[in-house]
CSV table of C-alpha atoms and ligand atoms in Angstrom, one decimal:
chain,number,residue,atom,x,y,z
A,21,MET,CA,-46.5,91.4,53.9
A,22,ASN,CA,-48.7,91.2,57.0
A,23,GLU,CA,-47.7,94.7,58.0
A,24,GLN,CA,-48.7,96.0,54.6
A,25,ILE,CA,-52.1,94.4,55.0
A,26,GLU,CA,-52.5,95.9,58.4
A,27,SER,CA,-51.5,99.4,57.4
A,28,ALA,CA,-53.8,99.2,54.4
A,29,SER,CA,-56.7,98.2,56.5
A,30,ARG,CA,-55.9,100.9,59.0
A,31,ALA,CA,-56.1,103.5,56.2
A,32,SER,CA,-59.4,102.1,55.0
A,33,SER,CA,-62.7,103.2,56.4
A,34,LEU,CA,-63.8,99.5,56.2
A,35,THR,CA,-63.4,97.7,59.4
A,36,PHE,CA,-64.2,94.3,58.1
A,37,HIS,CA,-63.6,92.3,55.0
A,38,GLU,CA,-65.7,89.3,54.1
A,39,PHE,CA,-63.9,85.9,54.1
A,40,SER,CA,-65.4,82.8,52.8
A,41,CYS,CA,-66.5,80.3,55.3
A,42,GLU,CA,-64.0,77.4,55.3
A,43,CYS,CA,-66.2,74.7,56.8
A,44,ALA,CA,-66.3,71.1,55.6
A,45,ASP,CA,-69.4,71.8,53.4
A,46,ALA,CA,-68.0,72.2,49.9
A,47,ASN,CA,-71.3,73.9,48.8
A,48,CYS,CA,-71.2,76.4,51.6
A,49,THR,CA,-71.3,80.0,50.2
A,50,GLU,CA,-71.4,81.8,53.6
A,51,SER,CA,-69.0,84.6,54.3
A,52,ILE,CA,-67.6,85.8,57.6
A,53,PRO,CA,-66.7,89.4,58.5
A,54,LEU,CA,-63.3,89.2,60.0
A,55,ILE,CA,-60.0,90.9,59.2
A,56,ARG,CA,-57.3,91.0,61.9
A,57,GLU,CA,-58.3,87.6,63.2
A,58,TYR,CA,-57.7,85.9,59.9
A,59,GLU,CA,-53.9,85.9,59.7
A,60,HIS,CA,-53.8,84.8,63.3
A,61,VAL,CA,-56.0,81.8,62.5
A,62,ARG,CA,-54.1,80.8,59.3
A,63,ARG,CA,-50.7,80.9,61.0
A,64,VAL,CA,-51.4,77.2,61.7
A,65,PRO,CA,-52.4,75.4,58.5
A,66,THR,CA,-54.9,73.1,60.1
A,67,HIS,CA,-56.8,76.0,61.8
A,68,PHE,CA,-59.7,77.5,59.9
A,69,ALA,CA,-62.3,80.2,60.5
A,70,VAL,CA,-65.8,78.9,59.9
A,71,LYS,CA,-69.2,80.6,60.4
A,72,ALA,CA,-70.8,79.9,63.8
A,73,GLY,CA,-72.8,76.7,63.5
A,74,HIS,CA,-70.8,75.3,60.6
A,75,VAL,CA,-68.7,73.0,62.8
A,76,TYR,CA,-68.4,69.4,61.8
A,77,PRO,CA,-67.3,67.5,64.9
A,78,ASP,CA,-66.4,64.4,62.8
A,79,VAL,CA,-63.4,66.2,61.2
A,80,GLU,CA,-62.7,69.3,63.3
A,81,ARG,CA,-62.9,70.6,66.9
A,82,ILE,CA,-63.5,74.0,68.2
A,83,LEU,CA,-60.5,76.0,69.4
A,84,GLU,CA,-61.9,79.4,70.0
A,85,THR,CA,-64.9,81.6,69.2
A,86,ASP,CA,-65.2,85.4,68.8
A,87,GLY,CA,-66.3,86.1,72.3
A,88,ASP,CA,-70.0,85.6,72.0
A,89,GLY,CA,-69.7,82.9,69.4
A,90,THR,CA,-72.2,84.4,66.9
A,91,ARG,CA,-69.8,85.6,64.2
A,92,PHE,CA,-67.2,82.9,63.6
A,93,VAL,CA,-65.5,79.8,65.2
A,94,VAL,CA,-61.9,78.8,64.9
A,95,VAL,CA,-61.6,75.1,64.3
A,96,GLU,CA,-58.7,72.7,64.0
A,97,LYS,CA,-59.2,70.0,61.4
A,98,TYR,CA,-57.8,66.7,62.3
A,99,GLY,CA,-57.4,63.3,60.6
A,100,GLN,CA,-57.4,63.3,56.8
A,101,ALA,CA,-59.0,66.7,56.6
A,102,GLY,CA,-56.1,68.2,58.5
A,103,VAL,CA,-53.5,66.4,56.4
A,104,THR,CA,-55.2,67.7,53.2
A,105,ALA,CA,-55.3,71.2,54.6
A,106,VAL,CA,-51.5,71.1,55.2
A,107,GLU,CA,-50.8,69.7,51.8
A,108,LEU,CA,-53.0,72.4,50.1
A,109,ASP,CA,-51.6,75.3,52.2
A,110,PRO,CA,-49.3,77.4,49.9
A,111,ARG,CA,-47.5,78.7,53.0
A,112,SER,CA,-46.5,75.3,54.3
A,113,SER,CA,-43.6,74.7,52.0
B,6,ZN,ZN1,-69.8,77.1,56.1
């Protein structure tokens, strides 16, 4: 499945796809241009890509940024937010 996505994106002239920001703000409608990074992030159910500046230190901590930190930030949600993320992840079963 991942290989199919990769070969499809290689064939496309589009370099990036927009993914929704997964920050703790339920009303957030921001999107993030990322593609190859995304599957890497979601390999761990409690890891999420959020837009730079959308980090909520109460429920998550920063794991990594995209180099200059202006595009997206990878966070790990902990506590109840992390538990909920695992329960909701379709890939965790
Ligand atoms: Zn957000």
